[in-house]
mmCIF file of C-alpha atoms in Angstrom:
data_model
loop_
_atom_site.group_PDB
_atom_site.id
_atom_site.type_symbol
_atom_site.label_atom_id
_atom_site.label_comp_id
_atom_site.label_asym_id
_atom_site.label_seq_id
_atom_site.Cartn_x
_atom_site.Cartn_y
_atom_site.Cartn_z
ATOM 1 C CA MET A 1027 4.939 31.952 -35.012
ATOM 2 C CA GLU A 1028 6.257 33.107 -37.941
ATOM 3 C CA PHE A 1029 4.722 36.433 -39.302
ATOM 4 C CA PHE A 1030 4.536 38.357 -42.489
ATOM 5 C CA ARG A 1031 6.472 41.651 -42.191
ATOM 6 C CA ARG A 1032 5.522 45.314 -43.567
ATOM 7 C CA GLU A 1033 8.405 46.892 -42.007
ATOM 8 C CA GLU A 1034 9.018 49.488 -44.656
ATOM 9 C CA LEU A 1035 5.408 50.282 -44.364
ATOM 10 C CA ALA A 1036 5.371 50.079 -40.905
ATOM 11 C CA THR A 1037 8.519 52.252 -40.536
ATOM 12 C CA ASN A 1038 6.830 54.711 -42.760
ATOM 13 C CA LEU A 1039 3.988 54.910 -41.137
ATOM 14 C CA ALA A 1040 5.352 55.560 -37.990
ATOM 15 C CA LYS A 1041 7.753 57.977 -38.507
ATOM 16 C CA LYS A 1042 4.390 60.016 -40.477
ATOM 17 C CA VAL A 1043 2.899 59.500 -37.115
ATOM 18 C CA LEU A 1044 5.684 61.154 -35.073
ATOM 19 C CA GLU A 1045 6.372 63.734 -37.237
ATOM 20 C CA VAL A 1046 6.437 67.113 -35.574
ATOM 21 C CA SER A 1047 5.182 69.648 -38.049
ATOM 22 C CA PRO A 1048 2.798 72.761 -38.281
ATOM 23 C CA THR A 1049 1.436 71.465 -41.525
ATOM 24 C CA SER A 1050 1.186 67.992 -40.591
ATOM 25 C CA ALA A 1051 -2.530 66.773 -38.752
ATOM 26 C CA SER A 1052 -0.882 63.262 -37.582
ATOM 27 C CA SER A 1053 -0.976 65.111 -33.761
ATOM 28 C CA SER A 1054 -4.590 65.605 -34.041
ATOM 29 C CA GLY A 1055 -4.537 61.392 -34.681
ATOM 30 C CA LEU A 1056 -4.655 59.132 -37.603
ATOM 31 C CA PHE A 1057 -7.093 56.721 -38.777
ATOM 32 C CA LEU A 1058 -6.673 53.944 -40.539
ATOM 33 C CA ALA A 1059 -9.961 51.873 -41.934
ATOM 34 C CA ALA A 1060 -9.523 47.869 -43.194
ATOM 35 C CA PRO A 1061 -11.901 45.472 -43.577
ATOM 36 C CA ARG A 1062 -11.782 43.094 -41.394
ATOM 37 C CA ARG A 1063 -9.563 40.178 -41.270
ATOM 38 C CA THR A 1064 -7.572 41.512 -43.865
ATOM 39 C CA GLY A 1065 -4.412 41.017 -41.251
ATOM 40 C CA LYS A 1066 -4.800 44.631 -40.103
ATOM 41 C CA SER A 1067 -4.542 43.772 -36.502
ATOM 42 C CA THR A 1068 -1.601 41.370 -37.159
ATOM 43 C CA PHE A 1069 0.340 44.586 -38.634
ATOM 44 C CA LEU A 1070 -0.475 46.658 -35.610
ATOM 45 C CA ARG A 1071 0.820 44.161 -32.840
ATOM 46 C CA GLU A 1072 3.848 42.732 -35.021
ATOM 47 C CA ASP A 1073 5.148 45.435 -37.343
ATOM 48 C CA LEU A 1074 3.563 49.286 -36.312
ATOM 49 C CA ARG A 1075 3.934 48.412 -32.411
ATOM 50 C CA PRO A 1076 8.101 47.734 -32.940
ATOM 51 C CA ALA A 1077 8.283 50.650 -35.313
ATOM 52 C CA LEU A 1078 7.185 53.012 -33.092
ATOM 53 C CA GLU A 1079 9.251 51.890 -30.114
ATOM 54 C CA LYS A 1080 12.069 52.155 -32.571
ATOM 55 C CA GLU A 1081 11.494 55.511 -33.617
ATOM 56 C CA GLY A 1082 11.409 56.103 -29.531
ATOM 57 C CA ALA A 1083 7.881 56.184 -28.572
ATOM 58 C CA LEU A 1084 6.180 54.462 -25.698
ATOM 59 C CA VAL A 1085 3.374 52.248 -27.088
ATOM 60 C CA LEU A 1086 0.101 51.745 -25.199
ATOM 61 C CA TYR A 1087 -1.568 49.175 -27.727
ATOM 62 C CA VAL A 1088 -5.522 48.180 -26.651
ATOM 63 C CA ASP A 1089 -8.170 45.824 -28.724
ATOM 64 C CA LEU A 1090 -11.749 46.957 -27.603
ATOM 65 C CA TRP A 1091 -13.082 43.679 -29.473
ATOM 66 C CA GLU A 1092 -10.862 41.703 -27.329
ATOM 67 C CA ASP A 1093 -13.892 41.471 -24.614
ATOM 68 C CA ARG A 1094 -16.509 42.633 -26.753
ATOM 69 C CA SER A 1095 -18.980 42.180 -23.058
ATOM 70 C CA ALA A 1096 -16.508 45.045 -21.102
ATOM 71 C CA ASP A 1097 -17.445 48.191 -21.545
ATOM 72 C CA PRO A 1098 -14.775 49.883 -24.122
ATOM 73 C CA GLY A 1099 -14.074 53.428 -22.031
ATOM 74 C CA GLU A 1100 -13.530 51.012 -18.557
ATOM 75 C CA THR A 1101 -10.666 49.075 -21.412
ATOM 76 C CA ILE A 1102 -8.943 52.288 -22.112
ATOM 77 C CA VAL A 1103 -9.109 53.503 -18.679
ATOM 78 C CA HIS A 1104 -7.656 49.537 -18.016
ATOM 79 C CA MET A 1105 -4.664 49.615 -20.524
ATOM 80 C CA VAL A 1106 -3.534 53.320 -18.725
ATOM 81 C CA ARG A 1107 -3.454 52.052 -15.207
ATOM 82 C CA ALA A 1108 -2.264 48.796 -16.195
ATOM 83 C CA GLU A 1109 0.861 50.943 -18.033
ATOM 84 C CA LEU A 1110 0.912 53.269 -15.343
ATOM 85 C CA ALA A 1111 1.828 50.466 -12.714
ATOM 86 C CA LYS A 1112 5.092 50.035 -14.773
ATOM 87 C CA HIS A 1113 6.175 53.056 -13.116
ATOM 88 C CA GLU A 1114 6.322 53.703 -9.520
ATOM 89 C CA GLY A 1115 8.008 57.552 -10.344
ATOM 90 C CA VAL A 1116 4.669 58.382 -11.643
ATOM 91 C CA ILE A 1117 2.588 56.373 -9.269
ATOM 92 C CA THR A 1118 4.068 58.286 -5.962
ATOM 93 C CA ARG A 1119 3.580 61.811 -7.532
ATOM 94 C CA LEU A 1120 -0.203 60.678 -8.883
ATOM 95 C CA ALA A 1121 -0.742 59.447 -5.161
ATOM 96 C CA ARG A 1122 0.528 62.892 -3.563
ATOM 97 C CA SER A 1123 -1.441 65.145 -6.202
ATOM 98 C CA ALA A 1124 -4.436 62.990 -4.704
ATOM 99 C CA GLY A 1125 -3.372 64.321 -0.942
ATOM 100 C CA MET A 1126 -1.429 61.488 -0.065
ATOM 101 C CA GLU A 1127 1.799 62.376 1.295
ATOM 102 C CA LYS A 1128 2.894 58.928 2.531
ATOM 103 C CA VAL A 1129 2.949 56.272 -0.181
ATOM 104 C CA ALA A 1130 3.479 52.658 0.081
ATOM 105 C CA VAL A 1131 3.829 51.887 -3.460
ATOM 106 C CA GLY A 1132 2.869 48.593 -4.409
ATOM 107 C CA GLY A 1133 0.523 48.358 -1.184
ATOM 108 C CA LEU A 1134 -3.495 49.041 -0.405
ATOM 109 C CA SER A 1135 -1.936 52.965 -0.021
ATOM 110 C CA PHE A 1136 -2.903 53.894 -3.237
ATOM 111 C CA SER A 1137 -5.398 52.507 -5.448
ATOM 112 C CA GLN A 1138 -5.441 53.506 -9.401
ATOM 113 C CA ASP A 1139 -9.084 52.499 -9.352
ATOM 114 C CA ARG A 1140 -8.597 56.706 -8.668
ATOM 115 C CA ILE A 1141 -7.388 57.469 -12.294
ATOM 116 C CA GLY A 1142 -9.783 57.064 -14.887
ATOM 117 C CA LEU A 1143 -13.080 59.248 -15.977
ATOM 118 C CA GLY A 1144 -14.501 61.000 -13.061
ATOM 119 C CA ASP A 1145 -12.861 59.147 -10.469
ATOM 120 C CA GLY A 1146 -10.402 61.954 -8.915
ATOM 121 C CA ILE A 1147 -7.035 61.717 -11.468
ATOM 122 C CA SER A 1148 -8.068 62.631 -14.999
ATOM 123 C CA LEU A 1149 -6.267 60.293 -17.707
ATOM 124 C CA SER A 1150 -5.085 63.427 -19.477
ATOM 125 C CA THR A 1151 -3.201 63.985 -15.699
ATOM 126 C CA ALA A 1152 -1.738 60.502 -15.673
ATOM 127 C CA LEU A 1153 -0.727 60.668 -19.040
ATOM 128 C CA ALA A 1154 0.889 63.712 -18.388
ATOM 129 C CA GLU A 1155 2.991 62.705 -15.780
ATOM 130 C CA LEU A 1156 3.653 59.338 -17.250
ATOM 131 C CA SER A 1157 5.127 61.264 -20.620
ATOM 132 C CA ASP A 1158 7.496 63.629 -18.078
ATOM 133 C CA GLU A 1159 8.546 60.093 -16.505
ATOM 134 C CA VAL A 1160 9.727 58.432 -19.645
ATOM 135 C CA LYS A 1161 10.392 61.659 -21.361
ATOM 136 C CA ARG A 1162 9.553 60.658 -25.135
ATOM 137 C CA PRO A 1163 6.282 60.924 -27.041
ATOM 138 C CA ILE A 1164 3.348 58.675 -25.916
ATOM 139 C CA ALA A 1165 1.617 56.533 -28.654
ATOM 140 C CA LEU A 1166 -1.902 55.514 -27.823
ATOM 141 C CA VAL A 1167 -3.022 52.592 -30.625
ATOM 142 C CA ILE A 1168 -6.360 51.814 -30.206
ATOM 143 C CA ASP A 1169 -7.552 48.585 -32.515
ATOM 144 C CA GLU A 1170 -11.832 48.698 -33.421
ATOM 145 C CA ALA A 1171 -11.740 52.313 -31.990
ATOM 146 C CA GLN A 1172 -15.109 52.340 -33.397
ATOM 147 C CA GLN A 1173 -16.673 50.489 -30.741
ATOM 148 C CA ALA A 1174 -15.851 53.015 -27.743
ATOM 149 C CA ILE A 1175 -18.659 54.970 -29.772
ATOM 150 C CA VAL A 1176 -20.942 52.601 -28.457
ATOM 151 C CA SER A 1177 -21.431 53.458 -24.560
ATOM 152 C CA GLU A 1178 -20.871 56.742 -22.822
ATOM 153 C CA LYS A 1179 -18.132 55.632 -21.177
ATOM 154 C CA GLY A 1180 -16.543 54.721 -23.500
ATOM 155 C CA ASN A 1181 -17.597 58.423 -25.730
ATOM 156 C CA ASP A 1182 -16.104 60.040 -22.286
ATOM 157 C CA ALA A 1183 -12.713 58.205 -22.397
ATOM 158 C CA LEU A 1184 -12.136 59.656 -26.004
ATOM 159 C CA PHE A 1185 -13.019 62.854 -25.011
ATOM 160 C CA ALA A 1186 -10.459 62.586 -21.860
ATOM 161 C CA LEU A 1187 -7.990 61.287 -24.532
ATOM 162 C CA LYS A 1188 -8.439 64.228 -26.545
ATOM 163 C CA ALA A 1189 -7.537 66.497 -23.715
ATOM 164 C CA ALA A 1190 -4.452 64.357 -22.745
ATOM 165 C CA ARG A 1191 -3.611 64.587 -26.662
ATOM 166 C CA ASP A 1192 -3.486 68.535 -26.305
ATOM 167 C CA GLU A 1193 -1.852 68.733 -22.999
ATOM 168 C CA LEU A 1194 0.882 66.522 -23.950
ATOM 169 C CA ASN A 1195 1.357 67.991 -27.270
ATOM 170 C CA SER A 1196 2.060 70.947 -25.573
ATOM 171 C CA SER A 1197 5.426 72.325 -25.366
ATOM 172 C CA ARG A 1198 5.769 71.485 -21.686
ATOM 173 C CA HIS A 1199 5.406 67.483 -22.139
ATOM 174 C CA PHE A 1200 6.828 65.335 -24.507
ATOM 175 C CA GLY A 1201 3.528 64.421 -27.077
ATOM 176 C CA LEU A 1202 0.693 62.265 -27.462
ATOM 177 C CA ARG A 1203 -0.326 60.067 -30.630
ATOM 178 C CA VAL A 1204 -3.205 58.485 -31.164
ATOM 179 C CA VAL A 1205 -3.649 55.870 -34.105
ATOM 180 C CA ALA A 1206 -7.253 54.484 -34.405
ATOM 181 C CA THR A 1207 -7.658 51.090 -36.706
ATOM 182 C CA GLY A 1208 -11.506 50.167 -37.453
ATOM 183 C CA SER A 1209 -12.886 47.327 -39.593
ATOM 184 C CA ASN A 1210 -15.389 49.988 -40.665
ATOM 185 C CA ARG A 1211 -14.838 52.839 -42.282
ATOM 186 C CA ASP A 1212 -18.307 54.948 -42.124
ATOM 187 C CA LYS A 1213 -18.253 53.919 -38.317
ATOM 188 C CA LEU A 1214 -14.524 54.688 -38.376
ATOM 189 C CA ALA A 1215 -15.746 58.331 -39.747
ATOM 190 C CA MET A 1216 -18.052 59.058 -36.919
ATOM 191 C CA LEU A 1217 -15.125 59.599 -34.149
ATOM 192 C CA ARG A 1218 -13.654 62.239 -36.322
ATOM 193 C CA ALA A 1219 -16.301 63.988 -38.649
ATOM 194 C CA GLY A 1220 -18.470 65.898 -36.698
ATOM 195 C CA ARG A 1221 -17.823 68.981 -34.661
ATOM 196 C CA ASP A 1222 -19.267 67.349 -31.508
ATOM 197 C CA GLN A 1223 -16.751 64.287 -32.142
ATOM 198 C CA ALA A 1224 -13.164 64.315 -29.869
ATOM 199 C CA PHE A 1225 -11.236 63.827 -33.045
ATOM 200 C CA MET A 1226 -12.812 65.789 -35.205
ATOM 201 C CA GLY A 1227 -10.796 66.531 -38.706
ATOM 202 C CA ALA A 1228 -7.830 63.949 -37.798
ATOM 203 C CA PRO A 1229 -6.821 62.209 -41.188
ATOM 204 C CA LEU A 1230 -9.156 59.053 -42.346
ATOM 205 C CA ILE A 1231 -7.078 56.717 -44.674
ATOM 206 C CA ASN A 1232 -7.428 53.243 -45.973
ATOM 207 C CA PHE A 1233 -4.969 50.564 -44.683
ATOM 208 C CA PRO A 1234 -3.496 48.970 -47.700
ATOM 209 C CA THR A 1235 -4.005 45.355 -48.390
ATOM 210 C CA LEU A 1236 -1.651 42.906 -48.752
ATOM 211 C CA GLY A 1237 -0.417 42.195 -51.849
ATOM 212 C CA MET A 1238 2.313 39.946 -54.204
ATOM 213 C CA ASP A 1239 4.806 40.630 -51.913
ATOM 214 C CA TYR A 1240 2.364 38.914 -49.075
ATOM 215 C CA VAL A 1241 1.559 35.665 -51.577
ATOM 216 C CA GLN A 1242 4.925 35.030 -53.011
ATOM 217 C CA TRP A 1243 5.517 34.834 -49.082
ATOM 218 C CA PHE A 1244 2.996 32.720 -48.802
ATOM 219 C CA CYS A 1245 3.793 30.421 -51.576
ATOM 220 C CA HIS A 1246 7.141 30.282 -50.907
ATOM 221 C CA ARG A 1247 6.592 28.202 -47.725
ATOM 222 C CA LEU A 1248 3.582 25.799 -48.727
ATOM 223 C CA ASN A 1249 4.598 22.536 -48.849
ATOM 224 C CA LEU A 1250 1.772 21.168 -50.959
ATOM 225 C CA GLY A 1251 3.724 18.212 -53.174
ATOM 226 C CA ALA A 1252 4.282 20.841 -55.710
ATOM 227 C CA PRO A 1253 4.279 24.306 -56.080
ATOM 228 C CA LEU A 1254 2.038 27.507 -56.555
ATOM 229 C CA ASP A 1255 2.194 29.677 -59.255
ATOM 230 C CA PRO A 1256 2.121 33.245 -57.250
ATOM 231 C CA ALA A 1257 0.421 34.954 -59.866
ATOM 232 C CA ARG A 1258 -2.381 32.657 -59.940
ATOM 233 C CA VAL A 1259 -2.411 32.599 -55.786
ATOM 234 C CA TYR A 1260 -2.877 36.582 -56.007
ATOM 235 C CA GLU A 1261 -5.711 36.332 -58.795
ATOM 236 C CA LEU A 1262 -7.109 33.993 -55.735
ATOM 237 C CA PHE A 1263 -6.486 36.309 -52.842
ATOM 238 C CA LYS A 1264 -8.191 39.221 -54.681
ATOM 239 C CA ARG A 1265 -10.917 36.523 -55.217
ATOM 240 C CA ALA A 1266 -10.720 36.145 -51.449
ATOM 241 C CA SER A 1267 -11.167 39.692 -50.565
ATOM 242 C CA PHE A 1268 -7.378 39.777 -49.282
ATOM 243 C CA ARG A 1269 -8.360 37.623 -46.431
ATOM 244 C CA PRO A 1270 -4.710 35.887 -45.472
ATOM 245 C CA GLU A 1271 -7.269 33.442 -43.276
ATOM 246 C CA LEU A 1272 -9.176 31.763 -47.037
ATOM 247 C CA LEU A 1273 -5.878 31.047 -48.553
ATOM 248 C CA GLY A 1274 -4.706 28.880 -44.851
ATOM 249 C CA ALA A 1275 -7.792 27.149 -44.902
ATOM 250 C CA ALA A 1276 -7.541 26.089 -48.717
ATOM 251 C CA ALA A 1277 -4.246 25.073 -48.422
ATOM 252 C CA ASP A 1278 -4.785 23.004 -45.351
ATOM 253 C CA ALA A 1279 -7.683 21.403 -47.528
ATOM 254 C CA VAL A 1280 -5.061 20.436 -49.617
ATOM 255 C CA ARG A 1281 -2.250 19.392 -47.615
ATOM 256 C CA PHE A 1282 -4.390 17.035 -45.549
ATOM 257 C CA GLU A 1283 -6.259 15.422 -48.910
ATOM 258 C CA PHE A 1284 -3.838 12.770 -48.668
ATOM 259 C CA GLY A 1285 -3.453 10.728 -52.510
ATOM 260 C CA LEU A 1286 -3.326 13.824 -54.300
ATOM 261 C CA PRO A 1287 -1.218 13.776 -57.448
ATOM 262 C CA PRO A 1288 1.157 16.733 -57.710
ATOM 263 C CA ASP A 1289 0.158 18.114 -61.055
ATOM 264 C CA GLN A 1290 -3.775 18.793 -59.636
ATOM 265 C CA VAL A 1291 -2.412 20.426 -56.456
ATOM 266 C CA SER A 1292 -2.609 23.754 -58.163
ATOM 267 C CA THR A 1293 -6.159 23.193 -59.543
ATOM 268 C CA ARG A 1294 -7.359 21.744 -56.030
ATOM 269 C CA PHE A 1295 -6.009 25.210 -54.435
ATOM 270 C CA ALA A 1296 -8.094 27.140 -56.479
ATOM 271 C CA GLU A 1297 -11.371 24.826 -55.867
ATOM 272 C CA ALA A 1298 -10.442 24.964 -52.395
ATOM 273 C CA ILE A 1299 -10.424 28.679 -52.488
ATOM 274 C CA ASP A 1300 -13.820 28.679 -53.743
ATOM 275 C CA GLU A 1301 -15.164 26.527 -51.633
ATOM 276 C CA GLN A 1302 -13.706 28.609 -48.146
ATOM 277 C CA ILE A 1303 -15.330 31.410 -49.842
ATOM 278 C CA ALA A 1304 -18.426 29.395 -50.558
ATOM 279 C CA GLU A 1305 -18.363 28.471 -47.200
ATOM 280 C CA SER A 1306 -18.098 31.952 -45.286
ATOM 281 C CA GLU A 1307 -20.804 33.659 -47.674
ATOM 282 C CA ARG A 1308 -23.389 30.298 -46.726
ATOM 283 C CA GLU A 1309 -22.377 30.935 -42.973
ATOM 284 C CA GLN A 1310 -23.892 34.377 -42.987
ATOM 285 C CA LEU A 1311 -26.699 33.753 -45.381
ATOM 286 C CA ARG A 1312 -28.049 31.213 -42.340
ATOM 287 C CA VAL A 1313 -27.916 33.617 -39.916
ATOM 288 C CA VAL A 1314 -29.873 35.910 -41.830
ATOM 289 C CA HIS A 1315 -32.024 33.416 -43.451
ATOM 290 C CA ASN A 1316 -33.104 32.155 -38.982
ATOM 291 C CA LEU A 1317 -34.263 35.726 -38.644
ATOM 292 C CA THR A 1318 -38.307 36.199 -38.056
ATOM 293 C CA PRO A 1319 -40.015 38.126 -41.046
ATOM 294 C CA PRO A 1320 -39.717 41.707 -38.854
ATOM 295 C CA GLN A 1321 -35.882 41.216 -38.204
ATOM 296 C CA SER A 1322 -35.350 39.910 -41.771
ATOM 297 C CA THR A 1323 -37.578 43.257 -43.068
ATOM 298 C CA VAL A 1324 -35.258 46.008 -40.709
ATOM 299 C CA LEU A 1325 -32.261 44.276 -42.098
ATOM 300 C CA ARG A 1326 -33.010 44.219 -45.323
ATOM 301 C CA VAL A 1327 -33.641 48.061 -45.512
ATOM 302 C CA MET A 1328 -31.126 48.875 -43.342
ATOM 303 C CA ALA A 1329 -28.678 47.047 -46.346
ATOM 304 C CA VAL A 1330 -30.339 49.462 -49.254
ATOM 305 C CA ARG A 1331 -30.350 52.849 -46.845
ATOM 306 C CA GLY A 1332 -26.797 52.370 -45.791
ATOM 307 C CA GLU A 1333 -25.618 55.979 -44.282
ATOM 308 C CA LYS A 1334 -29.124 57.496 -44.959
ATOM 309 C CA PHE A 1335 -30.887 54.607 -43.016
ATOM 310 C CA ALA A 1336 -33.275 56.535 -40.288
ATOM 311 C CA PRO A 1337 -34.640 53.665 -38.373
ATOM 312 C CA PHE A 1338 -37.743 55.429 -37.171
ATOM 313 C CA GLU A 1339 -39.194 58.059 -39.425
ATOM 314 C CA ALA A 1340 -42.388 57.587 -40.984
ATOM 315 C CA ALA A 1341 -41.130 56.991 -44.855
ATOM 316 C CA THR A 1342 -39.089 54.450 -43.203
ATOM 317 C CA ILE A 1343 -42.003 52.535 -41.584
ATOM 318 C CA GLU A 1344 -43.475 52.838 -44.984
ATOM 319 C CA SER A 1345 -40.388 50.670 -46.304
ATOM 320 C CA TYR A 1346 -40.685 48.109 -43.394
ATOM 321 C CA ASN A 1347 -44.285 47.512 -43.912
ATOM 322 C CA ALA A 1348 -44.240 47.430 -47.675
ATOM 323 C CA VAL A 1349 -41.019 45.180 -47.446
ATOM 324 C CA LEU A 1350 -43.388 43.141 -44.772
ATOM 325 C CA GLN A 1351 -45.486 42.523 -47.165
ATOM 326 C CA ALA A 1352 -43.936 41.630 -50.287
ATOM 327 C CA THR A 1353 -41.630 38.755 -48.523
ATOM 328 C CA SER A 1354 -44.293 37.188 -45.741
ATOM 329 C CA PRO A 1355 -47.456 38.112 -47.076
ATOM 330 C CA ASN A 1356 -49.375 35.439 -44.929
ATOM 331 C CA VAL A 1357 -47.766 36.965 -41.810
ATOM 332 C CA ASP A 1358 -50.592 39.140 -39.914
ATOM 333 C CA ALA A 1359 -48.700 41.920 -38.613
ATOM 334 C CA LYS A 1360 -47.324 45.637 -39.406
ATOM 335 C CA ILE A 1361 -43.997 47.105 -37.727
ATOM 336 C CA ASP A 1362 -44.585 50.633 -36.112
ATOM 337 C CA VAL A 1363 -41.912 52.062 -34.197
ATOM 338 C CA SER A 1364 -42.001 49.958 -30.976
ATOM 339 C CA GLY A 1365 -41.633 46.898 -33.458
ATOM 340 C CA ALA A 1366 -38.613 48.707 -35.316
ATOM 341 C CA GLN A 1367 -37.323 48.878 -31.797
ATOM 342 C CA GLN A 1368 -37.677 45.548 -30.614
ATOM 343 C CA ALA A 1369 -35.900 44.384 -34.300
ATOM 344 C CA LEU A 1370 -33.335 46.091 -34.243
ATOM 345 C CA ALA A 1371 -31.886 45.168 -30.422
ATOM 346 C CA ALA A 1372 -32.587 41.702 -31.856
ATOM 347 C CA LEU A 1373 -30.520 42.231 -34.560
ATOM 348 C CA GLN A 1374 -27.475 43.810 -32.229
ATOM 349 C CA GLU A 1375 -28.052 41.049 -29.965
ATOM 350 C CA LYS A 1376 -27.321 38.391 -33.203
ATOM 351 C CA ALA A 1377 -24.071 40.802 -33.825
ATOM 352 C CA LEU A 1378 -25.582 41.639 -37.469
ATOM 353 C CA ILE A 1379 -25.773 45.371 -36.951
ATOM 354 C CA TRP A 1380 -23.914 47.901 -34.484
ATOM 355 C CA ARG A 1381 -25.135 50.436 -32.884
ATOM 356 C CA ALA A 1382 -23.236 54.127 -31.899
ATOM 357 C CA ALA A 1383 -24.847 55.245 -28.333
ATOM 358 C CA ARG A 1384 -26.114 58.423 -29.939
ATOM 359 C CA GLY A 1385 -28.392 56.001 -31.881
ATOM 360 C CA VAL A 1386 -26.656 55.568 -35.119
ATOM 361 C CA TYR A 1387 -26.947 51.894 -36.670
ATOM 362 C CA ALA A 1388 -25.034 50.923 -39.541
ATOM 363 C CA LEU A 1389 -24.227 46.598 -40.887
ATOM 364 C CA GLU A 1390 -21.750 45.534 -38.491
ATOM 365 C CA GLU A 1391 -19.780 43.375 -41.690
ATOM 366 C CA THR A 1392 -19.651 45.816 -44.759
ATOM 367 C CA GLY A 1393 -19.900 42.928 -47.188
ATOM 368 C CA LEU A 1394 -23.213 42.069 -45.938
ATOM 369 C CA ALA A 1395 -25.184 44.350 -48.040
ATOM 370 C CA THR A 1396 -23.796 42.816 -51.574
ATOM 371 C CA LEU A 1397 -24.299 39.695 -49.905
ATOM 372 C CA MET A 1398 -27.901 40.091 -49.864
ATOM 373 C CA ALA A 1399 -28.319 41.225 -52.582
ATOM 374 C CA SER A 1400 -26.714 38.641 -54.948
ATOM 375 C CA ALA A 1401 -28.728 36.627 -52.739
ATOM 376 C CA GLY A 1402 -32.126 38.349 -54.523
ATOM 377 C CA MET A 1403 -32.693 39.013 -50.783
ATOM 378 C CA LEU A 1404 -33.029 43.403 -51.273
ATOM 379 C CA ASP A 1405 -34.989 43.563 -54.771
ATOM 380 C CA ASP A 1406 -37.963 44.202 -52.634
ATOM 381 C CA VAL A 1407 -36.925 46.665 -50.919
ATOM 382 C CA PRO A 1408 -38.154 50.193 -52.178
ATOM 383 C CA ARG A 1409 -35.882 52.494 -53.865
#
């Protein structure tokens, strides 16, 4: 499959990540935020990973959204174990450090289950051995890293990686860099904003969206019976919030519209973009409209409060009941702390909201609040 390459950006970013300088904070970790479905994960796999390898790093990549049912802490541990399994010398030394003099590599003498979080051999020790084996820096790329803090094991894994980073960035080893990405800047900031967070103070930057060069590449490869003007398509791309999949879906809609005259291709493509945007918004709102009154009420208040959302404070409970009375006057019910907890659990199960292990809540999709506001669903929420 052919991908749009962002080699210059990847090379520039790789050099900055691996830079060894007393004036650089990249050794603390680098956090990149970009909205979902804007090409971030493709860039990590197809551009940044090869660029880091070209600069001499051993790259370990993990996507915490690949298996949403798995605990993110275990996912990180399994990724490290998978890389260690490729290096017999590392396994041998780890086995001996566990008190085993005779080691049958590849057999049952040493189980990698001993490596991990509180399992005998720490991630820090394992990564230090790996660093000494490969004699080059290790770059750990974690996609959708905000998922790490939805579980205690995920939090533990982040602190284990911090310990590994501190050890591997000492003069005795070859360095460890952590590149964490996420689709929600506010969630990602939780991993490095507080003193109780493993990567406090690490830089957090907005990942650049795809630009005109991507649109030109896209238009050049289309075969719709007539060329598209990249300048016009770029304006449509901005309207689609820089999501490549919407351009592709619109192109497919035009491609399979048999008998379309060439002079109507450009107009029809613009219409198809609007249709894709409307369909995406309609699907999101359909889920919201199917919520129970208490669930809908809690979601509305959360959408308005944003970072200041405190789900169980007295003032918030009052807001819930004011909204419930305004939007569902025929519902003979009130929301208390228990009812709010039940609503939040249901919203989380429906993947509308996200909850950190320490009890902080946020909308799963950052654009949902804007969409609800445009539909008039937030008008009754007290400001």
